[in-house]
Coordinates of C-alpha atoms in Angstrom, one line a residue:
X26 CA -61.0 -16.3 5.6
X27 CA -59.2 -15.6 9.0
X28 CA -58.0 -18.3 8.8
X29 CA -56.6 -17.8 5.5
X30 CA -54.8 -14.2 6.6
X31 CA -53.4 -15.9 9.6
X32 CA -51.6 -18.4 7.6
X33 CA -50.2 -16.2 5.3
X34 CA -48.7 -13.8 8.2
X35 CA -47.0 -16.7 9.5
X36 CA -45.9 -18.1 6.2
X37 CA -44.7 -14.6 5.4
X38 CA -43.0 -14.2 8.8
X39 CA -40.8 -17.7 8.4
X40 CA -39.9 -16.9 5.1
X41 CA -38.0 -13.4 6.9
X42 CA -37.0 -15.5 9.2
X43 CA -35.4 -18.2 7.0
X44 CA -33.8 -15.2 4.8
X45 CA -32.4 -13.8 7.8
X46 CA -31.3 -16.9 9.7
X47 CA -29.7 -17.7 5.7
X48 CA -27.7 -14.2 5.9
X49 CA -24.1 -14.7 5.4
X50 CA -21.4 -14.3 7.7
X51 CA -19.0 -12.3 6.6
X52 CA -15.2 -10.8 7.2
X53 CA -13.6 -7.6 6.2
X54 CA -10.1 -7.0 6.3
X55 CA -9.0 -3.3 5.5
X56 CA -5.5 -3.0 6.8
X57 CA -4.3 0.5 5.2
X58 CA -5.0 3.1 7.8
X59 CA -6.1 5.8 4.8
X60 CA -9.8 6.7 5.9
X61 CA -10.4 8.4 2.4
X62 CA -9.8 4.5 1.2
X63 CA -12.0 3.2 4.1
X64 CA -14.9 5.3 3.4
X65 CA -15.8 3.0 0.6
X66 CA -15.3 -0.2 2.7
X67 CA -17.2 0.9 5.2
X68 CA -20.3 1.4 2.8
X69 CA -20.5 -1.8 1.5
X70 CA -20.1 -3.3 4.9
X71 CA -22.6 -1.4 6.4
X72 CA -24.8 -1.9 3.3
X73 CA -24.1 -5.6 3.9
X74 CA -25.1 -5.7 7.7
X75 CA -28.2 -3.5 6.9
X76 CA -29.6 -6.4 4.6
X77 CA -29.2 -8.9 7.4
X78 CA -25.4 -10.4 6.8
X79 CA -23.2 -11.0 10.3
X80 CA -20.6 -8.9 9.8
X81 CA -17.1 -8.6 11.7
X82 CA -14.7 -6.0 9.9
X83 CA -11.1 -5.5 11.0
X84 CA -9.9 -2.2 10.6
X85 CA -8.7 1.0 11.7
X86 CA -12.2 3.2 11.9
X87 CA -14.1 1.5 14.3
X88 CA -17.9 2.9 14.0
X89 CA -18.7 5.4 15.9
X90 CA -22.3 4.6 16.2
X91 CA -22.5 1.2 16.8
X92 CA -24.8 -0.7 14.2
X93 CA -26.7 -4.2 14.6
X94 CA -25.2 -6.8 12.5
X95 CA -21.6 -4.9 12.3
X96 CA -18.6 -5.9 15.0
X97 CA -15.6 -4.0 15.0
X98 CA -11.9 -5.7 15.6
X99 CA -10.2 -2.4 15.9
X100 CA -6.6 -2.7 15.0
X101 CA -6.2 1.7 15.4
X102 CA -2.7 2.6 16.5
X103 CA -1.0 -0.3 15.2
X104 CA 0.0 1.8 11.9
X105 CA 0.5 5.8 12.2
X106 CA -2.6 7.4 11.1
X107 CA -2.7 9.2 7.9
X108 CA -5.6 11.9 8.3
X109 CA -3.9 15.1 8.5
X110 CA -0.6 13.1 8.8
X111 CA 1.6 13.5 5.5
X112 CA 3.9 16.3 5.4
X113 CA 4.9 17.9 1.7
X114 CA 8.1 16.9 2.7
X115 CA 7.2 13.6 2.6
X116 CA 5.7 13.6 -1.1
X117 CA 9.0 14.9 -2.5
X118 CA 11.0 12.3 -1.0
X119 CA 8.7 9.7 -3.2
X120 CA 10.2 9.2 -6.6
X121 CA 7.6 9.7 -9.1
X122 CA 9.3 7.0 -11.3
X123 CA 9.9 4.4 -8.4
X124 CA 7.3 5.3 -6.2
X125 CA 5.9 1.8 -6.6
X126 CA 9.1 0.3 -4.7
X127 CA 9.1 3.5 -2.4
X128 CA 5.8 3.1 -1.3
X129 CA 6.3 -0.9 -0.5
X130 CA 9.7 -0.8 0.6
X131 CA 8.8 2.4 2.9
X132 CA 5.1 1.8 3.9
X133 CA 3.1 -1.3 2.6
X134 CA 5.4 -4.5 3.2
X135 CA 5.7 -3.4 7.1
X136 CA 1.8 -3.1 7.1
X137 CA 1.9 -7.0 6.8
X138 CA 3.6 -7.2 10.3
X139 CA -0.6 -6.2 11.7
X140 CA -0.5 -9.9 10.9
X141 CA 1.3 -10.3 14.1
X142 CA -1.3 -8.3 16.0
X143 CA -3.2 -9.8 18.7
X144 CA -6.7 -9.1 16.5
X145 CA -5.4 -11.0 13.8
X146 CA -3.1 -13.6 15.3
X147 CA -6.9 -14.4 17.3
X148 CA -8.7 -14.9 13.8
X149 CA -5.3 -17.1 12.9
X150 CA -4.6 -19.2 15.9
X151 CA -6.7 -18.4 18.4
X152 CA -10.8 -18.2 19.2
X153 CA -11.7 -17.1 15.7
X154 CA -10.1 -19.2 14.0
X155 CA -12.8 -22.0 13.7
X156 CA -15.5 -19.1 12.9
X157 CA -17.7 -20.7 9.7
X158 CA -17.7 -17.5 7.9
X159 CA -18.8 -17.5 4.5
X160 CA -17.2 -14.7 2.8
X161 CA -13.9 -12.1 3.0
X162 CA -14.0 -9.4 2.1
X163 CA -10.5 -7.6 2.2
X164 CA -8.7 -4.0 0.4
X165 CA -6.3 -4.9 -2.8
X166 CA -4.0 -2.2 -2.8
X167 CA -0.4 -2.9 -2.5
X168 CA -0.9 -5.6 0.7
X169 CA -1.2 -8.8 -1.0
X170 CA -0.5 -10.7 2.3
X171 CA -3.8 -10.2 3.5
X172 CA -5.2 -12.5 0.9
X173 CA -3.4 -15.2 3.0
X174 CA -7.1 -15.6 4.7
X175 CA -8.9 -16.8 1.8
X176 CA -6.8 -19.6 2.0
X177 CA -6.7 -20.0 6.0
X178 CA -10.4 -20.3 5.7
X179 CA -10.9 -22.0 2.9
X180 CA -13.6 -19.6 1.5
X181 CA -13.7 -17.4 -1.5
X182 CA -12.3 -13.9 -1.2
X183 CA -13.3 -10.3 -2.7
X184 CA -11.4 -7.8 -3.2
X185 CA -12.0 -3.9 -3.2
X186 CA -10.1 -1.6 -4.4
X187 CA -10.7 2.4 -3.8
X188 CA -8.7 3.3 -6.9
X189 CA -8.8 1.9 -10.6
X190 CA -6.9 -0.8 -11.5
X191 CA -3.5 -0.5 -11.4
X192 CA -1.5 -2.3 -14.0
X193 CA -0.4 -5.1 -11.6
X194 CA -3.5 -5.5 -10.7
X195 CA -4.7 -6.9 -13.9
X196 CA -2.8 -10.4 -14.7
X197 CA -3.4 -11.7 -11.5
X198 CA -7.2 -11.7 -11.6
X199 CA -7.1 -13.0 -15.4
X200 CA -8.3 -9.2 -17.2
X201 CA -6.7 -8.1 -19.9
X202 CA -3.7 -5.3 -20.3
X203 CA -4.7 -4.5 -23.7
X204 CA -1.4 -2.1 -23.6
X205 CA -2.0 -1.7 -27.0
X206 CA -5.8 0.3 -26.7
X207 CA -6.2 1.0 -23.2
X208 CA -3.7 3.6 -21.6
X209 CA -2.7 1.8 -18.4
X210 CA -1.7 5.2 -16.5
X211 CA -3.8 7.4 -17.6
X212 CA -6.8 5.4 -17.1
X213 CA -8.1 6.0 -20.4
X214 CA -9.2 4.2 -23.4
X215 CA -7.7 5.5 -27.0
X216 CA -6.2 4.6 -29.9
X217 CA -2.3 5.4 -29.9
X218 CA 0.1 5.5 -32.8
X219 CA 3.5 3.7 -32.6
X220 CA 5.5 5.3 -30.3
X221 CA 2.5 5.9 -27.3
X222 CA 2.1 2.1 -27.7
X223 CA 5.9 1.6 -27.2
X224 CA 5.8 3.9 -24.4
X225 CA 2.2 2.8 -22.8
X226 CA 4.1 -0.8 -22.8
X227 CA 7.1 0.1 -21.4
X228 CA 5.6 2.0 -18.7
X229 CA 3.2 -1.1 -17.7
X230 CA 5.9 -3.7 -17.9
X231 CA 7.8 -1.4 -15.2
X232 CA 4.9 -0.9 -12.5
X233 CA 4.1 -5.2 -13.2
X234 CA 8.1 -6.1 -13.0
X235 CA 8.5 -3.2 -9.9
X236 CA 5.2 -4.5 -7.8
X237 CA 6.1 -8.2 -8.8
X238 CA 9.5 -7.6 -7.7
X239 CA 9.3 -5.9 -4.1
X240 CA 6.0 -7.1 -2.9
X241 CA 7.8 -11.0 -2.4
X242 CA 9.3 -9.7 0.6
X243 CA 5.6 -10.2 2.3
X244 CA 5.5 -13.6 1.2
X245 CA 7.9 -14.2 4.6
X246 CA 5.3 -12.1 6.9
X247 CA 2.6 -14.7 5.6
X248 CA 4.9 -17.6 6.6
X249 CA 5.7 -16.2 10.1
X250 CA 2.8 -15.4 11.1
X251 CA 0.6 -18.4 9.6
X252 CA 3.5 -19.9 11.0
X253 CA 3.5 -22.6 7.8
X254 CA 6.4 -22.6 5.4
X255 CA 4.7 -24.3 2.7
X256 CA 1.8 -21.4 2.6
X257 CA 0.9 -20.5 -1.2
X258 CA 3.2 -17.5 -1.7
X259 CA 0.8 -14.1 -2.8
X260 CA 0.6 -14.7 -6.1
X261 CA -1.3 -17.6 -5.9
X262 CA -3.1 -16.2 -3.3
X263 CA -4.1 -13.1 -5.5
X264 CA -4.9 -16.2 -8.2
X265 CA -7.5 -17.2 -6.0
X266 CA -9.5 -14.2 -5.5
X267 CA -13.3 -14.9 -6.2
X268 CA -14.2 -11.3 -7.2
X269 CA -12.7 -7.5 -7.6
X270 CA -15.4 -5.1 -7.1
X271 CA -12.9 -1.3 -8.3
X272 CA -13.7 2.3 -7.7
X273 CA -14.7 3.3 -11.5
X274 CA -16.7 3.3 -13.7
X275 CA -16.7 3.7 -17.8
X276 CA -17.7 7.1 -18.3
X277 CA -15.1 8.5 -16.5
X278 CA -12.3 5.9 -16.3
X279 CA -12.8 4.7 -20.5
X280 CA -14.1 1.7 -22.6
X281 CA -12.0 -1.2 -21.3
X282 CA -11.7 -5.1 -21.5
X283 CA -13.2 -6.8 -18.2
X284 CA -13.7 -10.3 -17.3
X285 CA -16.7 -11.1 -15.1
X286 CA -14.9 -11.5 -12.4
X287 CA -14.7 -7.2 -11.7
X288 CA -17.2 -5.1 -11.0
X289 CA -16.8 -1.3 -11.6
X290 CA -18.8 0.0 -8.6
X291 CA -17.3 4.0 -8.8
X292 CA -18.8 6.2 -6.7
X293 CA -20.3 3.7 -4.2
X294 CA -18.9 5.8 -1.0
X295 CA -21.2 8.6 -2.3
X296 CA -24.5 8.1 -0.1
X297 CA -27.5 10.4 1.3
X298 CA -27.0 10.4 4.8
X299 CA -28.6 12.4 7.5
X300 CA -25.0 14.4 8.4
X301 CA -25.4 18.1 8.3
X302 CA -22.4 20.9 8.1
X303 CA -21.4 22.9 10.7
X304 CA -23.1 25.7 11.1
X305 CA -20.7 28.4 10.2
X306 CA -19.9 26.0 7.6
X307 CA -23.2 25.9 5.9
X308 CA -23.8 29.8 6.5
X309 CA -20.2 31.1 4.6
X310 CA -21.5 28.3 2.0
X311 CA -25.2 30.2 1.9
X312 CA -23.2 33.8 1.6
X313 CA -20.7 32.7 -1.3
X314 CA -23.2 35.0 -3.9
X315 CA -20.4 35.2 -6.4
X316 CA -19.2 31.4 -6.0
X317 CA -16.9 29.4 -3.4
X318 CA -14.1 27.8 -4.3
X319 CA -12.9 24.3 -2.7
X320 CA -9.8 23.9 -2.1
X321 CA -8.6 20.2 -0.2
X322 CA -5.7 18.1 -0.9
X323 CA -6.9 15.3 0.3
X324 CA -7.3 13.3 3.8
X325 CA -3.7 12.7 4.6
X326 CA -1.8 16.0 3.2
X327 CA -1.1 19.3 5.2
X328 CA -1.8 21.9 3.5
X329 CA 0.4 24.3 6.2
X330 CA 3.5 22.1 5.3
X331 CA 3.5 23.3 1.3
X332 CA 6.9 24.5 0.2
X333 CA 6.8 29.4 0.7
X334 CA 6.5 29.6 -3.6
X335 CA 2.8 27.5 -2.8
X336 CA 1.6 29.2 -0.4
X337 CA 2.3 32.6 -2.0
X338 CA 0.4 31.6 -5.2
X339 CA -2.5 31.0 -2.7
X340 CA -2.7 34.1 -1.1
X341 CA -1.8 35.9 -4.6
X342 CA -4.6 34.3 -5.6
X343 CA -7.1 34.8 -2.3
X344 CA -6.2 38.8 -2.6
X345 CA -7.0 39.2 -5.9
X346 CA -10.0 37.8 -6.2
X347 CA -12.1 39.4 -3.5
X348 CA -15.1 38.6 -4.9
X349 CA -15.1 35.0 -4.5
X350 CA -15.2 33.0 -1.1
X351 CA -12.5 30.2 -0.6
X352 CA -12.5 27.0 2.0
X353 CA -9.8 25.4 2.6
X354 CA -8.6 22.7 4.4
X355 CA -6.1 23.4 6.7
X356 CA -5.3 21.4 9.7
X357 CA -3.2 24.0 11.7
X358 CA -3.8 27.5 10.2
X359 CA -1.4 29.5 12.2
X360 CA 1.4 27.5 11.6
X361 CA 1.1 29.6 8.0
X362 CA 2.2 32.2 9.9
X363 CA 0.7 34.7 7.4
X364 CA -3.1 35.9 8.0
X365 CA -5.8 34.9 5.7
X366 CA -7.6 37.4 3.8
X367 CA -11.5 37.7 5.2
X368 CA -12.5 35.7 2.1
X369 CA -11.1 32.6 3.2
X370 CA -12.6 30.4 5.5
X371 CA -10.5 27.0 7.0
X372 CA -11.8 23.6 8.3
X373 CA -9.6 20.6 9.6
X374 CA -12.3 17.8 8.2
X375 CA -15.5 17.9 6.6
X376 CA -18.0 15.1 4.9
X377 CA -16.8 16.8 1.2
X378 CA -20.4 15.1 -0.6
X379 CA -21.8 17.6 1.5
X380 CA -20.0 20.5 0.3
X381 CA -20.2 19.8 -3.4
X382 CA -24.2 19.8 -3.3
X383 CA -24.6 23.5 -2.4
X384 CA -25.0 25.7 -5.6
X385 CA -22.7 28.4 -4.8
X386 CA -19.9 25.8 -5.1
X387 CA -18.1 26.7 -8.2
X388 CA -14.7 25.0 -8.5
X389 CA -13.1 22.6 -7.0
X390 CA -9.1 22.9 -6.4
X391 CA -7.8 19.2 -5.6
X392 CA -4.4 16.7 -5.6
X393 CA -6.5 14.8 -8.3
X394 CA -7.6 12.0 -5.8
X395 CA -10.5 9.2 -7.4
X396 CA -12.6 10.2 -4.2
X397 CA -12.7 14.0 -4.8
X398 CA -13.1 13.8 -8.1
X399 CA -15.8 11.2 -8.6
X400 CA -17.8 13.4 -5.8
X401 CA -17.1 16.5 -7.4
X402 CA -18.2 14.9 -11.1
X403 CA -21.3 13.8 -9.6
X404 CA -22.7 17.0 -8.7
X405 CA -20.9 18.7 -11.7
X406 CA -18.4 20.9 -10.3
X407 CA -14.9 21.9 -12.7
X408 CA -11.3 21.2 -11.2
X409 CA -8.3 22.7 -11.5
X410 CA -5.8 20.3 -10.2
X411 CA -2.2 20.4 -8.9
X412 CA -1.4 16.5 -8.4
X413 CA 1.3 15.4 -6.4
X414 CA 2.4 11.7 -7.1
X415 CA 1.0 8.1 -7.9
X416 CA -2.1 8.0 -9.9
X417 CA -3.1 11.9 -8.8
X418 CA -1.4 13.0 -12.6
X419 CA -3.0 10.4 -14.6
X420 CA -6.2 11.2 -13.0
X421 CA -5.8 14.8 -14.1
X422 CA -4.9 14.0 -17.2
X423 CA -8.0 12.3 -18.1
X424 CA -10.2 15.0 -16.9
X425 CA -7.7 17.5 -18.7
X426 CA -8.7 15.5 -22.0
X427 CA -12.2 15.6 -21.3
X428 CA -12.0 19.2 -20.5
X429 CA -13.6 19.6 -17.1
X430 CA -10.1 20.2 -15.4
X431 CA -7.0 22.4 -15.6
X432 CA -3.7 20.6 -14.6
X433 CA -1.5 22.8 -13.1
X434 CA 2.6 21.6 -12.1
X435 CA 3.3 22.4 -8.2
X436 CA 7.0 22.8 -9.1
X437 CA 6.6 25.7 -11.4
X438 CA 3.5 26.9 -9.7
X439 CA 2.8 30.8 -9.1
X440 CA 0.0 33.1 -8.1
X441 CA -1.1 34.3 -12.0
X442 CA -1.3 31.0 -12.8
X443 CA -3.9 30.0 -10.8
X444 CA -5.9 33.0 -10.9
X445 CA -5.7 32.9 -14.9
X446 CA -7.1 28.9 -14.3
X447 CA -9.6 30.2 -12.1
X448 CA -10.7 32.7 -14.0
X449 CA -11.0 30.4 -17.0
X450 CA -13.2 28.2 -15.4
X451 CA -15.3 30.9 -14.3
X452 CA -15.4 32.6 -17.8
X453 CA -15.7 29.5 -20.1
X454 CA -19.2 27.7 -19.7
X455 CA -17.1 24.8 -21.7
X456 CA -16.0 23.1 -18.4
X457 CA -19.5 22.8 -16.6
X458 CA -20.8 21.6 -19.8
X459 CA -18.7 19.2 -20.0
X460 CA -18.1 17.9 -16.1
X461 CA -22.9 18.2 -16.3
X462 CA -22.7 15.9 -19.2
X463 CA -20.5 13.4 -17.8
X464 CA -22.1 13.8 -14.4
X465 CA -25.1 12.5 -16.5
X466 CA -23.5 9.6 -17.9
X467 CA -21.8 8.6 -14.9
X468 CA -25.5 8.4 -13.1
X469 CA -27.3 6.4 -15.8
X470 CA -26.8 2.6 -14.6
X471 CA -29.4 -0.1 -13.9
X472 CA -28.4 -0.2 -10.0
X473 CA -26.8 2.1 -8.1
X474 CA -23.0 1.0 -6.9
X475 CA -24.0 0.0 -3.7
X476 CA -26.9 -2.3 -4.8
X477 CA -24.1 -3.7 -7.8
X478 CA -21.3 -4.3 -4.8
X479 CA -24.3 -6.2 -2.7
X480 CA -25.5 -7.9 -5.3
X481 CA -22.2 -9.4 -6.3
X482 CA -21.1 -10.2 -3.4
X483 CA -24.2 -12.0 -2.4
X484 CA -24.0 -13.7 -5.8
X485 CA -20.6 -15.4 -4.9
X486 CA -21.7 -16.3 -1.7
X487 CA -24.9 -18.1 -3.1
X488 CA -22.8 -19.9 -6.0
X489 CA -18.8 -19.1 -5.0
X490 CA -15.8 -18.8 -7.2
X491 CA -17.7 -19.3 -10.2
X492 CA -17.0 -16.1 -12.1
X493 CA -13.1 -16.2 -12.1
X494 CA -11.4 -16.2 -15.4
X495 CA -9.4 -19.3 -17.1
X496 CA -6.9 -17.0 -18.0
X497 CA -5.8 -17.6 -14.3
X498 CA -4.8 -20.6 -15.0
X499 CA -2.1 -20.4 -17.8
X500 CA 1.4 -18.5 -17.6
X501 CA 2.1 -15.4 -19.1
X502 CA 3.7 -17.2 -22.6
X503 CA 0.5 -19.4 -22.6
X504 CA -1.8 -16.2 -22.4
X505 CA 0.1 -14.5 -24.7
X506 CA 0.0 -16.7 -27.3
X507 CA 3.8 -17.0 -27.6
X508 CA 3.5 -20.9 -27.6
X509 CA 0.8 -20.9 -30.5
X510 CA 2.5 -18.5 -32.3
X511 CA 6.0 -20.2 -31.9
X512 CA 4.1 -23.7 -33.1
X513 CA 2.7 -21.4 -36.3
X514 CA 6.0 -20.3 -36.9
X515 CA 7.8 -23.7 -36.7
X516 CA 5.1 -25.0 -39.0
X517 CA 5.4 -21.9 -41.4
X518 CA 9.5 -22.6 -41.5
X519 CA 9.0 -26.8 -42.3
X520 CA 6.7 -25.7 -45.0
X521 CA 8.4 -23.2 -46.4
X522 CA 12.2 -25.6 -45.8
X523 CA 10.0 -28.3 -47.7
X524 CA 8.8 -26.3 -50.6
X525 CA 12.2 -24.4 -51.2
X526 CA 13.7 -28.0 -50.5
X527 CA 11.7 -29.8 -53.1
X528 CA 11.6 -26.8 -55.8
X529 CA 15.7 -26.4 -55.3
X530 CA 15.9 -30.4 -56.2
X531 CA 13.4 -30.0 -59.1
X532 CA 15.0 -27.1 -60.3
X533 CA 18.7 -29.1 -60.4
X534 CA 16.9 -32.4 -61.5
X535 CA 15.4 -30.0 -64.2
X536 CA 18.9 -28.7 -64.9
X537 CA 20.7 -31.8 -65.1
X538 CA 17.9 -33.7 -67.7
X539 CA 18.6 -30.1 -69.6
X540 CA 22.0 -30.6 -69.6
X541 CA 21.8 -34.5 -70.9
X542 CA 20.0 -34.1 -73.4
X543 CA 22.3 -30.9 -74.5
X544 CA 25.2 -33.8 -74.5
X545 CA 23.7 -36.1 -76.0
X546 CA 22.4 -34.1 -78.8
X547 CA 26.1 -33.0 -79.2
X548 CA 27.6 -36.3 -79.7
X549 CA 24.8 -37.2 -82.3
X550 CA 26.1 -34.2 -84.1

């Protein structure tokens, strides 16, 4: 019998041995140098090391708690930082109808010269470059160069995404536009009548044609810095991608076509940690008896920098309603250079999870970015937003339709504005009804988004690019149909030529036996 245990201790400790000497290794690209993007990344890589995977992730946010399993290759400093970074200024110089070209043009095409870095160029040409990993993992967003390392290592490659889907990034990956049902900026799913179709198609053609159009100019960053002028140019690298694992989810983001090959894993940046608030954080937070109010535009915007008429609707709005508490994020408060009322309360950065789960917090006043609002629907909390550019308004929008959100216009803005939107919220028990009930929905799933993320990426590293769609394979005319449909229609027109030919010489050979006969039976008269 002791026998007996002994043996099974050792055959149980082999068998965690082989799992973890069988642990993938694996690679993580995140190039953009937006934290609130990396906070996702940095779960699922963590996650990944946790359960026993080598893991070497190149980014900007090395950790700062070293973990076993995850190596940094911090590229910090090569790109200018974005936390507290972004002036207003800079918002209105991006065009909300080309702001696709602006931000490549301006931003994401000159984030492909990291390639050139010394990290990278080591993973390229130098020490790392004969590493047998097993997997990428690597941020789609508007950098498509960095797919170049799929094919460099000859692995299969995932992609993550921290927003939705944009509408470019659909074709490439083989899912469906389905302009016709699914409302490609307003990330939504409805049925439209005529002219919201036309419009709906319009609008995606534009973002695929703009994207499409400027994003080439990386294709000559791959080429330099692979140093290989036959390297597949990035859209056959983004044809290659193994699996898409996106920052939604249905309940909030709509009924929508998917191929197997994309995962929605919303939310997965959302985890119980052990982090606590500052203390004078946590006790304004515990005295807010009549309800707090959050107010953050994000990880990159400066609040100070907002154009006078802005401001003034905040303060308006912070002295007329004594009896509620407001926290704000605010990088520099005295560059306001107006004193805040004693029932606000500033902080320069804060883990915003944290925030949401106290139950004096009330409403939340956001740019309409996915990672405030998915937090903020999670533990049921109203918005009122003011969005600001790129996918911030269709974002809004969808809440608006849902009703958990006002939408408010920052160009028009004033102070009895957004007390009247506060004081809806508070007023009409419509709002948390609604943002409770989806809150609901969005929780109800099998696995929670980290465990779906894992398990898919384990999945293509046990079987590899097994999941991506055949739609990848045909051209744009072939996927559409226009071929079939051009064959029909040649088909339809010889039919039809060779009925309408054959009844026009049967109606003339009728005619002319009519006519004979008519002749003949005069000249027997």
């Amino acid at each position: 019998m002791c026998s007996q245990k002994i043996f099974m201790i050792l055959l149980f400790s082999v068998t965690l041995n082989f799992e973890f000497n069988n642990g993938y290794k694996i690679l993580g690209i995140f190039p953009f140098p937006g934290k609130s993007h990396f906070v996702m990344f940095e779960q699922i890589m963590r996650e990944l090391a946790r359960k026993g995977h080598k893991v070497d992730v190149i980014s900007h946010f090395p950790l700062e708690i070293p973990q076993e399993n995850y190596r940094d290759f911090s590229i910090k400093g090569t790109a200018p930082e974005t936390q507290n970074n972004v002036t207003f200024q800079m918002i209105e110089n991006i065009s909300q109808f080309f702001w696709i070209r602006d931000f490549l043009q301006e931003e994401m095409n000159a984030l492909c010269d990291i390639l050139g870095h010394s990290v990278l160029q080591d993973f390229i040409k130098g020490p790392l470059k004969k590493t047998s990993y097993d997997l990428i993992v690597v941020e789609i967003f508007m950098n498509p160069c960095f797919l170049a390392f799929g094919h460099h290592f000859k692995i299969p490659i995932i992609g993550v995404t921290s927003s939705s889907l944009y509408e470019w990034m659909n074709e490439p990956f083989g899912n469906p536009l389905s302009t016709s049902l699914i409302h490609q900026s307003k990330n939504d799913s409805f049925i439209v009548n005529f002219f919201k179709r036309l419009i709906n198609t319009a609008s995606t053609i534009h973002a695929k044609l703009m994207f499409d159009h400027y994003s080439q100019e990386q294709n000559n960053y791959v080429r330099k810095y692979f140093n290989d002028e036959n390297f597949p140019n990035i859209n056959q690298l983004e044809k290659s991608v193994a699996l898409v694992l996106v920052n939604s989810h249905y309940s909030l983001t709509g009924v929508k076509p998917l191929t197997t090959s994309i995962v929605e894993v919303g939310g997965i940046h959302i985890q119980e940690d052990e982090e606590k608030l500052p203390d004078d954080i946590q006790k304004w937070l515990d005295n807010s008896n009549n309800g707090c109010i959050y107010i953050s535009f994000g990880s990159m915007v400066l609040f100070e920098t907002f154009p006078r008429h802005l401001i003034e609707a905040f303060y308006e709005a912070f002295q007329n309603l004594p009896q509620f508490r407001f926290l704000i994020k605010i990088k520099k408060p005295d560059d306001l250079k107006l004193k805040l009322p004693s029932n606000v309360k500033t902080f320069s950065w804060l883990s915003q999870s944290l925030v949401f789960k106290y139950k004096n917090m009330k409403i939340f006043i956001t740019h309409g970015g996915m990672m405030g609002g998915l937090e903020s629907i999670l533990n049921g909390i109203p918005m009122i937003g003011i969005p600001l550019f790129a996918d911030q308004l269709s974002n809004l929008e969808n809440l608006v339709q849902r009703k958990i959100a006002i939408s408010l216009d920052w160009k028009t803005l004033n102070g009895e504005q957004l007390i009247n939107a506060i004081t809806e919220i508070f007023q009409n028990s419509v709002y948390r009804k609604n943002v409770n009930k989806l809150s609901k929905l969005y929780k109800d799933r099998p696995l929670s988004p980290l465990e779906t993320a894992t398990f898919w990426i384990e999945y293509i590293g046990r079987n590899g690019n097994v999941l991506q769609s055949p739609a990848t394979k045909l051209q744009w005319w072939q996927l559409e149909l226009l071929d079939v449909y051009g064959f029909l229609l040649l088909i339809t027109f010889a039919i039809s030529y060779t009925v309408y030919f054959i009844v026009v010489k049967l109606f003339k050979f009728f005619i002319f036996i009519t006519f004979t006969k008519n002749l003949e039976s005069k000249k027997k008269q």
